[in-house]
C-alpha cells in the first residue's frame, strides 16, 4: 500500500513531531500551569461573571440552577457575550451540538459572518440563534417517530451544560450543547430523556428528604465514567479493513502471547502512549474536562482514563467529548483509537464503568453513610431504594447497555455477565440481613440501630472488599454500573437508572409516610419499610463470582432475567411494566420509547450486516487469494517431490507433505462453503420485512456464521506464509507501538 508509511517511517515521524514539544510551553510562562489551562475553552461561570452585566448573569444562573425561562433580552445579551468571547479566541463558526439517537454527536456549523443590508460584512449572533436551531435533520434516526414530510427537528440550547470551543486547524468552532426535539416536542435525542430523568430524581429525592426534616433546593445525579480504549499504530490500522469499517478485527489468529503474563495492567506506560495521554489531557483540560487518572489496562495496548465526576448531564456531554478528543489526538500522533467493546478476540474487551450517585444541593452524597444513626437510616433507605430499582427494572438496565459490540463482552470471562445483580459487600449485607431478621418492634429496632447502623461510617471506612465480577457494585459511596460498553453514550443507562431510582424513592416516601400516619416514629417507620423491601429485593443481591456457571443456574432459580443478546434485551423496552414506569416518571412517552426500540434494533441489524460484508470482502480478496497461492506452491512441491521420489528410491516423507496440502485445501473449501452460507443468510435477512423478526434471524443465524467464517480464516492464517499474508497480525496490532 503506497499511501501508507512503513512502520519504521511512521515511528520516525512521530518522534520528530511530538517529543520536542512534550513540555509544551517553551518560554516557561505560568500559563502552562494546570489550573490556568483548565476550562480555557469553556464559557464557564468565571467567563460569564466577567462578560455579562450583573443582572443578566443572575438571570442566567437562575436558568442554569433552577431551569427558569430565559427572556429575549437576556438571551440576546448572553449571545453577544458568547460571540465576543469566541471571536477573541479566533472562532469563526458556531453550532448547536447535540446527541441524536446514533449515540454520536452532531453539529452543523454556521459562520458568524453575515452581510448587512448595505453589503458590508458583519459578525452576528443573536439570542434566538443561541436558543434555537433548525438543522435539516431528516436523515437522523427517529425510529419511525418523525415521517419525512414533517421532518423538521429543532435543537434547543441546554444552558445547564457550558458552551465550549473546539479548536480547528484554521479557527475554532463555538459548540452550544443542545437538545434535539421534533416539531411536536418529542425527544429525538439522548439528552432530553436524561434531563427529564434528572428532574424526576430531583423531585422524588427532595420529597423523600422532607421525611427526614430536610428541605434542599435540588438533588442531582452524579456520574463518573471510566473510559477504556485500545491504541494501535495508525499505519497498521490502515491495513485492516475490518478495523476501519467495523471497529473490530473480524479475523485474526491468536498470537503466542496475549495477556496471560499479566504484565500490562498498571505497567509502565510506553513513551508514545504517554505522549498521547498527555496531549489528550491537555485538550480535555481546555474543554473543562477534569481527566484525573490514567493507566494501562489488562489487555496489551489497552488503557483507561477516568475523569472527576460531575452532574449527569454534564458528565454525559463530557464523555462524548472525551471519546471524540481521544480519537482526534490519536490521529494526530499517527495512532488509531479503538473504542469498540471487543476489538480483539482472546484478550479483554473495553467497557465504561459508570459510577453513579446522588447529591443534594448542600453537598451531601445520599449514598454516603452519615454521622448519626438518623443519617445512617436515611442512607439505608436510599440504598435499599436503589436495590429495589435494580430489582424491579433489571431488564431495563440490561436493555440500556445492549449493542452488537457489547454482546461480545457481556458474559465473556472478563466482563460482567448479562445477568444484572447488585454487590453490596460484607458489611452492608450483614446490616441488611439484621434488619430483615429483626422484628420491627421498637426495642429490637433500637438494638439494630445501636449495634449496626450507629457504627456504619466507622465500619465502612476500612471496608475495602470489592467484587470485580459484579455488573452493579456498591463502592463505598456510589454504585458502579460496570456493564456499559466502551463506545456507548452513557445517557441511556443513566436515564433508566435515574428513572428507576426516582420511582423507587417515591415508593419509599409513600410507604414511610403511611407508617408515619399510623403514629409510628420515624426510625420505626423506616425500619418497617426497610424490612419488607430488603426481603422483597433479596434476589437481586449477589456477592459471589458472577462469572461462574453456578451463578447462571442460581440466577435462573431466583427468576432473574438473563437476556443473552441485544435483541432479547431490547424487548424490555416494550414491556408494559417498564413503559408504565418511564411514562409515569415522565421520562419517555410511549412513542419515544418505541422509537428507541426500533432504532436500536435497526442499528444492531446494520452493524451485523456491515460486519458480514466486510468479512466477506476480506475473505475473498485477501485470505482466499493468499491461501490459494500457498496451496498452489504446495501442489507444485508435492508434484515435484513425487517426481523426485521416483528418482530417489527411498523417500518416505510424502504423506506428511500431502497432509499439509490437504489441511490447507480443506480449510479453503470450508471457508468458501461458509462464505456461501453467509451470503445466503444475508440475502434471506434482507427479505424479512418485519424488523423484529429480521433482528431475531440476524442474531441467531447471520451472527453465528461470522464466527464460522472467521474460524477458517484463522486456521489459514496459521499456515499461510507471512510473506503472502497482507493483513497485519495480532502480534503486530497488540505489541508494536
Ligand atoms: P476504580 O478503578 O477503583 O473504580 P477510579 O479512580 O478509576 O477507581 O474511578 C473512580 C471513578 O468514580 C472516577 O471517575 C470518579 O470520578 C467516580 N466517582 C467518585 N465519586 C463519585 C460520585 N459521588 N458520583 C459519581 N462518580 C463518582
Ligand atoms: Mg471502577
Tab-separated table of N, CA, C and O in Angstrom, residues 533-613:
chain	number	residue	atom	x	y	z
A	533	UNK	N	-38.853	-4.348	52.280
A	533	UNK	CA	-38.227	-4.207	50.961
A	533	UNK	C	-36.901	-4.962	50.854
A	533	UNK	O	-36.520	-5.396	49.771
A	534	UNK	N	-36.212	-5.092	51.974
A	534	UNK	CA	-34.975	-5.897	51.945
A	534	UNK	C	-35.325	-7.336	51.584
A	534	UNK	O	-34.657	-7.974	50.766
A	535	UNK	N	-36.425	-7.803	52.167
A	535	UNK	CA	-36.864	-9.169	51.857
A	535	UNK	C	-37.299	-9.265	50.393
A	535	UNK	O	-36.951	-10.220	49.687
A	536	UNK	N	-38.030	-8.262	49.951
A	536	UNK	CA	-38.584	-8.327	48.589
A	536	UNK	C	-37.512	-8.226	47.504
A	536	UNK	O	-37.698	-8.714	46.394
A	537	UNK	N	-36.391	-7.596	47.824
A	537	UNK	CA	-35.364	-7.378	46.790
A	537	UNK	C	-34.150	-8.293	46.972
A	537	UNK	O	-33.140	-8.137	46.284
A	538	UNK	N	-34.266	-9.219	47.872
A	538	UNK	CA	-33.122	-10.054	48.233
A	538	UNK	C	-32.489	-10.747	47.028
A	538	UNK	O	-31.263	-10.903	46.957
A	539	UNK	N	-33.339	-11.154	46.089
A	539	UNK	CA	-32.847	-11.919	44.947
A	539	UNK	C	-31.852	-11.170	44.073
A	539	UNK	O	-31.086	-11.784	43.343
A	540	UNK	N	-31.888	-9.867	44.125
A	540	UNK	CA	-31.003	-9.115	43.227
A	540	UNK	C	-29.589	-9.025	43.815
A	540	UNK	O	-28.636	-8.680	43.130
A	541	UNK	N	-29.448	-9.369	45.098
A	541	UNK	CA	-28.130	-9.254	45.737
A	541	UNK	C	-27.306	-10.509	45.514
A	541	UNK	O	-27.758	-11.610	45.755
A	542	UNK	N	-26.089	-10.310	45.039
A	542	UNK	CA	-25.206	-11.463	44.847
A	542	UNK	C	-23.769	-11.053	45.139
A	542	UNK	O	-23.253	-10.103	44.556
A	543	UNK	N	-23.145	-11.770	46.038
A	543	UNK	CA	-21.799	-11.404	46.488
A	543	UNK	C	-20.719	-12.304	45.888
A	543	UNK	O	-19.537	-12.055	46.048
A	544	UNK	N	-21.145	-13.368	45.215
A	544	UNK	CA	-20.165	-14.349	44.741
A	544	UNK	C	-19.578	-14.005	43.384
A	544	UNK	O	-19.627	-12.860	42.934
A	545	UNK	N	-19.040	-15.024	42.724
A	545	UNK	CA	-18.388	-14.851	41.433
A	545	UNK	C	-19.427	-14.847	40.305
A	545	UNK	O	-20.030	-15.866	39.996
A	546	UNK	N	-19.597	-13.688	39.713
A	546	UNK	CA	-20.610	-13.545	38.662
A	546	UNK	C	-20.238	-14.286	37.375
A	546	UNK	O	-21.069	-14.450	36.499
A	547	UNK	N	-18.966	-14.685	37.248
A	547	UNK	CA	-18.556	-15.384	36.031
A	547	UNK	C	-18.855	-16.883	36.101
A	547	UNK	O	-18.692	-17.586	35.116
A	548	UNK	N	-19.234	-17.366	37.285
A	548	UNK	CA	-19.326	-18.814	37.449
A	548	UNK	C	-20.597	-19.390	36.833
A	548	UNK	O	-21.617	-18.716	36.716
A	549	UNK	N	-20.504	-20.664	36.456
A	549	UNK	CA	-21.655	-21.397	35.922
A	549	UNK	C	-22.752	-21.485	36.977
A	549	UNK	O	-23.936	-21.404	36.676
A	550	UNK	N	-22.306	-21.651	38.244
A	550	UNK	CA	-23.277	-21.814	39.339
A	550	UNK	C	-24.188	-20.594	39.424
A	550	UNK	O	-25.369	-20.707	39.726
A	551	UNK	N	-23.617	-19.423	39.186
A	551	UNK	CA	-24.423	-18.202	39.287
A	551	UNK	C	-25.522	-18.171	38.220
A	551	UNK	O	-26.651	-17.784	38.482
A	552	UNK	N	-25.167	-18.625	37.024
A	552	UNK	CA	-26.173	-18.644	35.953
A	552	UNK	C	-27.356	-19.511	36.391
A	552	UNK	O	-28.525	-19.112	36.257
A	553	UNK	N	-27.044	-20.662	36.968
A	553	UNK	CA	-28.105	-21.567	37.422
A	553	UNK	C	-28.870	-20.955	38.598
A	553	UNK	O	-30.107	-20.973	38.637
A	554	UNK	N	-28.112	-20.401	39.533
A	554	UNK	CA	-28.720	-19.796	40.720
A	554	UNK	C	-29.632	-18.617	40.325
A	554	UNK	O	-30.747	-18.481	40.833
A	555	UNK	N	-29.153	-17.794	39.404
A	555	UNK	CA	-29.946	-16.633	38.962
A	555	UNK	C	-31.245	-17.088	38.307
A	555	UNK	O	-32.302	-16.466	38.494
A	556	UNK	N	-31.154	-18.174	37.560
A	556	UNK	CA	-32.365	-18.709	36.923
A	556	UNK	C	-33.357	-19.144	37.994
A	556	UNK	O	-34.556	-18.875	37.901
A	557	UNK	N	-32.820	-19.798	39.040
A	557	UNK	CA	-33.683	-20.238	40.137
A	557	UNK	C	-34.346	-19.037	40.820
A	557	UNK	O	-35.494	-19.094	41.234
A	558	UNK	N	-33.591	-17.953	40.917
A	558	UNK	CA	-34.130	-16.760	41.566
A	558	UNK	C	-35.097	-15.994	40.662
A	558	UNK	O	-35.664	-14.978	41.063
A	559	UNK	N	-35.168	-16.418	39.416
A	559	UNK	CA	-36.071	-15.741	38.481
A	559	UNK	C	-35.530	-14.426	37.949
A	559	UNK	O	-36.281	-13.578	37.468
A	560	UNK	N	-34.210	-14.245	38.006
A	560	UNK	CA	-33.624	-13.016	37.454
A	560	UNK	C	-33.506	-13.140	35.933
A	560	UNK	O	-33.182	-14.206	35.423
A	561	UNK	N	-33.769	-12.041	35.220
A	561	UNK	CA	-33.655	-12.131	33.763
A	561	UNK	C	-32.208	-12.365	33.328
A	561	UNK	O	-31.286	-11.792	33.899
A	562	UNK	N	-32.038	-13.237	32.334
A	562	UNK	CA	-30.726	-13.459	31.731
A	562	UNK	C	-30.886	-13.244	30.230
A	562	UNK	O	-31.100	-14.177	29.475
A	563	UNK	N	-30.826	-11.985	29.842
A	563	UNK	CA	-31.090	-11.624	28.445
A	563	UNK	C	-29.767	-11.665	27.709
A	563	UNK	O	-28.947	-10.759	27.821
A	564	UNK	N	-29.572	-12.754	26.967
A	564	UNK	CA	-28.229	-13.078	26.494
A	564	UNK	C	-27.726	-12.194	25.373
A	564	UNK	O	-26.538	-12.038	25.193
A	565	UNK	N	-28.607	-11.659	24.582
A	565	UNK	CA	-28.119	-10.814	23.492
A	565	UNK	C	-28.956	-9.556	23.352
A	565	UNK	O	-30.000	-9.414	23.993
A	566	UNK	N	-28.469	-8.664	22.502
A	566	UNK	CA	-29.101	-7.356	22.316
A	566	UNK	C	-30.572	-7.474	21.938
A	566	UNK	O	-31.421	-6.755	22.473
A	567	UNK	N	-30.856	-8.381	21.028
A	567	UNK	CA	-32.229	-8.466	20.524
A	567	UNK	C	-33.173	-8.873	21.653
A	567	UNK	O	-34.225	-8.260	21.862
A	568	UNK	N	-32.783	-9.897	22.415
A	568	UNK	CA	-33.606	-10.305	23.569
A	568	UNK	C	-33.765	-9.142	24.542
A	568	UNK	O	-34.853	-8.873	25.045
A	569	UNK	N	-32.661	-8.477	24.807
A	569	UNK	CA	-32.677	-7.407	25.817
A	569	UNK	C	-33.572	-6.249	25.401
A	569	UNK	O	-34.295	-5.675	26.221
A	570	UNK	N	-33.540	-5.905	24.115
A	570	UNK	CA	-34.276	-4.714	23.674
A	570	UNK	C	-35.787	-4.853	23.845
A	570	UNK	O	-36.497	-3.858	23.975
A	571	UNK	N	-36.260	-6.090	23.868
A	571	UNK	CA	-37.707	-6.266	24.050
A	571	UNK	C	-38.186	-5.720	25.393
A	571	UNK	O	-39.374	-5.423	25.551
A	572	UNK	N	-37.259	-5.546	26.339
A	572	UNK	CA	-37.634	-4.936	27.628
A	572	UNK	C	-38.173	-3.524	27.436
A	572	UNK	O	-38.909	-3.022	28.278
A	573	UNK	N	-37.772	-2.888	26.327
A	573	UNK	CA	-38.249	-1.522	26.086
A	573	UNK	C	-39.737	-1.509	25.752
A	573	UNK	O	-40.382	-0.464	25.799
A	574	UNK	N	-40.278	-2.667	25.397
A	574	UNK	CA	-41.701	-2.732	25.070
A	574	UNK	C	-42.496	-3.458	26.155
A	574	UNK	O	-43.658	-3.790	25.967
A	575	UNK	N	-41.880	-3.716	27.283
A	575	UNK	CA	-42.567	-4.398	28.382
A	575	UNK	C	-43.494	-3.401	29.100
A	575	UNK	O	-43.044	-2.319	29.498
A	576	UNK	N	-44.776	-3.754	29.251
A	576	UNK	CA	-45.732	-2.807	29.852
A	576	UNK	C	-45.291	-2.264	31.215
A	576	UNK	O	-45.487	-1.080	31.509
A	577	UNK	N	-44.663	-3.108	32.034
A	577	UNK	CA	-44.186	-2.650	33.352
A	577	UNK	C	-43.181	-1.494	33.198
A	577	UNK	O	-43.249	-0.490	33.916
A	578	UNK	N	-42.272	-1.653	32.235
A	578	UNK	CA	-41.245	-0.630	32.030
A	578	UNK	C	-41.821	0.625	31.381
A	578	UNK	O	-41.434	1.742	31.735
A	579	UNK	N	-42.726	0.423	30.440
A	579	UNK	CA	-43.354	1.583	29.783
A	579	UNK	C	-44.099	2.397	30.836
A	579	UNK	O	-44.015	3.623	30.866
A	580	UNK	N	-44.764	1.689	31.736
A	580	UNK	CA	-45.534	2.399	32.766
A	580	UNK	C	-44.610	3.241	33.645
A	580	UNK	O	-44.869	4.414	33.889
A	581	UNK	N	-43.541	2.640	34.097
A	581	UNK	CA	-42.637	3.380	34.987
A	581	UNK	C	-42.070	4.617	34.273
A	581	UNK	O	-42.096	5.722	34.808
A	582	UNK	N	-41.584	4.413	33.038
A	582	UNK	CA	-40.921	5.514	32.342
A	582	UNK	C	-41.895	6.619	31.938
A	582	UNK	O	-41.524	7.797	31.900
A	583	UNK	N	-43.140	6.244	31.663
A	583	UNK	CA	-44.119	7.288	31.335
A	583	UNK	C	-44.639	7.946	32.616
A	583	UNK	O	-44.821	9.157	32.656
A	584	UNK	N	-44.841	7.144	33.675
A	584	UNK	CA	-45.254	7.733	34.967
A	584	UNK	C	-44.242	8.767	35.444
A	584	UNK	O	-44.590	9.808	36.001
A	585	UNK	N	-42.969	8.453	35.246
A	585	UNK	CA	-41.910	9.372	35.687
A	585	UNK	C	-41.719	10.511	34.686
A	585	UNK	O	-40.871	11.361	34.870
A	586	UNK	N	-42.464	10.493	33.609
A	586	UNK	CA	-42.413	11.493	32.531
A	586	UNK	C	-40.995	11.634	31.954
A	586	UNK	O	-40.494	12.720	31.726
A	587	UNK	N	-40.372	10.469	31.744
A	587	UNK	CA	-39.022	10.457	31.181
A	587	UNK	C	-39.070	10.158	29.682
A	587	UNK	O	-38.331	10.741	28.890
A	588	UNK	N	-39.928	9.238	29.287
A	588	UNK	CA	-40.194	8.977	27.874
A	588	UNK	C	-41.710	8.914	27.683
A	588	UNK	O	-42.428	8.494	28.597
A	589	UNK	N	-42.170	9.249	26.489
A	589	UNK	CA	-43.536	8.888	26.124
A	589	UNK	C	-43.467	7.481	25.523
A	589	UNK	O	-42.378	7.004	25.162
A	590	UNK	N	-44.611	6.863	25.410
A	590	UNK	CA	-44.648	5.530	24.818
A	590	UNK	C	-44.033	5.563	23.412
A	590	UNK	O	-43.229	4.699	23.042
A	591	UNK	N	-44.400	6.603	22.643
A	591	UNK	CA	-43.881	6.703	21.262
A	591	UNK	C	-42.361	6.878	21.251
A	591	UNK	O	-41.661	6.284	20.428
A	592	UNK	N	-41.853	7.655	22.186
A	592	UNK	CA	-40.397	7.858	22.243
A	592	UNK	C	-39.670	6.555	22.567
A	592	UNK	O	-38.608	6.250	22.023
A	593	UNK	N	-40.263	5.789	23.447
A	593	UNK	CA	-39.656	4.527	23.846
A	593	UNK	C	-39.682	3.535	22.681
A	593	UNK	O	-38.707	2.830	22.414
A	594	UNK	N	-40.808	3.521	22.002
A	594	UNK	CA	-40.948	2.654	20.841
A	594	UNK	C	-39.897	3.015	19.787
A	594	UNK	O	-39.299	2.139	19.163
A	595	UNK	N	-39.643	4.311	19.638
A	595	UNK	CA	-38.669	4.736	18.637
A	595	UNK	C	-37.263	4.276	19.023
A	595	UNK	O	-36.458	3.927	18.162
A	596	UNK	N	-36.971	4.252	20.330
A	596	UNK	CA	-35.652	3.744	20.775
A	596	UNK	C	-35.523	2.256	20.466
A	596	UNK	O	-34.476	1.771	20.059
A	597	UNK	N	-36.608	1.553	20.710
A	597	UNK	CA	-36.625	0.118	20.434
A	597	UNK	C	-36.288	-0.134	18.960
A	597	UNK	O	-35.402	-0.919	18.626
A	598	UNK	N	-36.983	0.589	18.076
A	598	UNK	CA	-36.754	0.380	16.645
A	598	UNK	C	-35.374	0.827	16.208
A	598	UNK	O	-34.696	0.140	15.454
A	599	UNK	N	-34.949	1.989	16.706
A	599	UNK	CA	-33.638	2.487	16.302
A	599	UNK	C	-32.544	1.516	16.717
A	599	UNK	O	-31.628	1.213	15.957
A	600	UNK	N	-32.658	1.015	17.940
A	600	UNK	CA	-31.597	0.131	18.442
A	600	UNK	C	-31.600	-1.217	17.721
A	600	UNK	O	-30.533	-1.776	17.457
A	601	UNK	N	-32.784	-1.731	17.429
A	601	UNK	CA	-32.844	-2.990	16.675
A	601	UNK	C	-32.228	-2.800	15.294
A	601	UNK	O	-31.470	-3.641	14.805
A	602	UNK	N	-32.570	-1.685	14.680
A	602	UNK	CA	-32.061	-1.399	13.349
A	602	UNK	C	-30.536	-1.263	13.369
A	602	UNK	O	-29.845	-1.805	12.518
A	603	UNK	N	-30.037	-0.550	14.382
A	603	UNK	CA	-28.587	-0.387	14.496
A	603	UNK	C	-27.920	-1.750	14.624
A	603	UNK	O	-26.867	-1.998	14.042
A	604	UNK	N	-28.539	-2.626	15.393
A	604	UNK	CA	-27.984	-3.957	15.585
A	604	UNK	C	-27.892	-4.680	14.238
A	604	UNK	O	-26.841	-5.189	13.864
A	605	UNK	N	-29.006	-4.697	13.493
A	605	UNK	CA	-29.021	-5.402	12.201
A	605	UNK	C	-27.999	-4.799	11.238
A	605	UNK	O	-27.278	-5.527	10.550
A	606	UNK	N	-27.927	-3.478	11.218
A	606	UNK	CA	-26.991	-2.831	10.292
A	606	UNK	C	-25.545	-3.150	10.660
A	606	UNK	O	-24.703	-3.365	9.790
A	607	UNK	N	-25.269	-3.149	11.961
A	607	UNK	CA	-23.901	-3.455	12.401
A	607	UNK	C	-23.487	-4.848	11.935
A	607	UNK	O	-22.397	-5.033	11.388
A	608	UNK	N	-24.363	-5.822	12.147
A	608	UNK	CA	-24.016	-7.191	11.744
A	608	UNK	C	-23.878	-7.272	10.226
A	608	UNK	O	-22.999	-7.968	9.707
A	609	UNK	N	-24.715	-6.529	9.524
A	609	UNK	CA	-24.647	-6.575	8.074
A	609	UNK	C	-23.321	-5.969	7.573
A	609	UNK	O	-22.690	-6.513	6.654
A	610	UNK	N	-22.884	-4.885	8.183
A	610	UNK	CA	-21.590	-4.294	7.802
A	610	UNK	C	-20.463	-5.281	8.119
A	610	UNK	O	-19.539	-5.489	7.328
A	611	UNK	N	-20.566	-5.911	9.286
A	611	UNK	CA	-19.529	-6.891	9.652
A	611	UNK	C	-19.495	-8.030	8.641
A	611	UNK	O	-18.425	-8.468	8.206
A	612	UNK	N	-20.681	-8.510	8.259
A	612	UNK	CA	-20.742	-9.641	7.324
A	612	UNK	C	-20.122	-9.258	5.991
A	612	UNK	O	-19.300	-9.999	5.432
A	613	UNK	N	-20.478	-8.081	5.492
A	613	UNK	CA	-19.947	-7.693	4.180
A	613	UNK	C	-18.449	-7.422	4.224
A	613	UNK	O	-17.724	-7.750	3.290
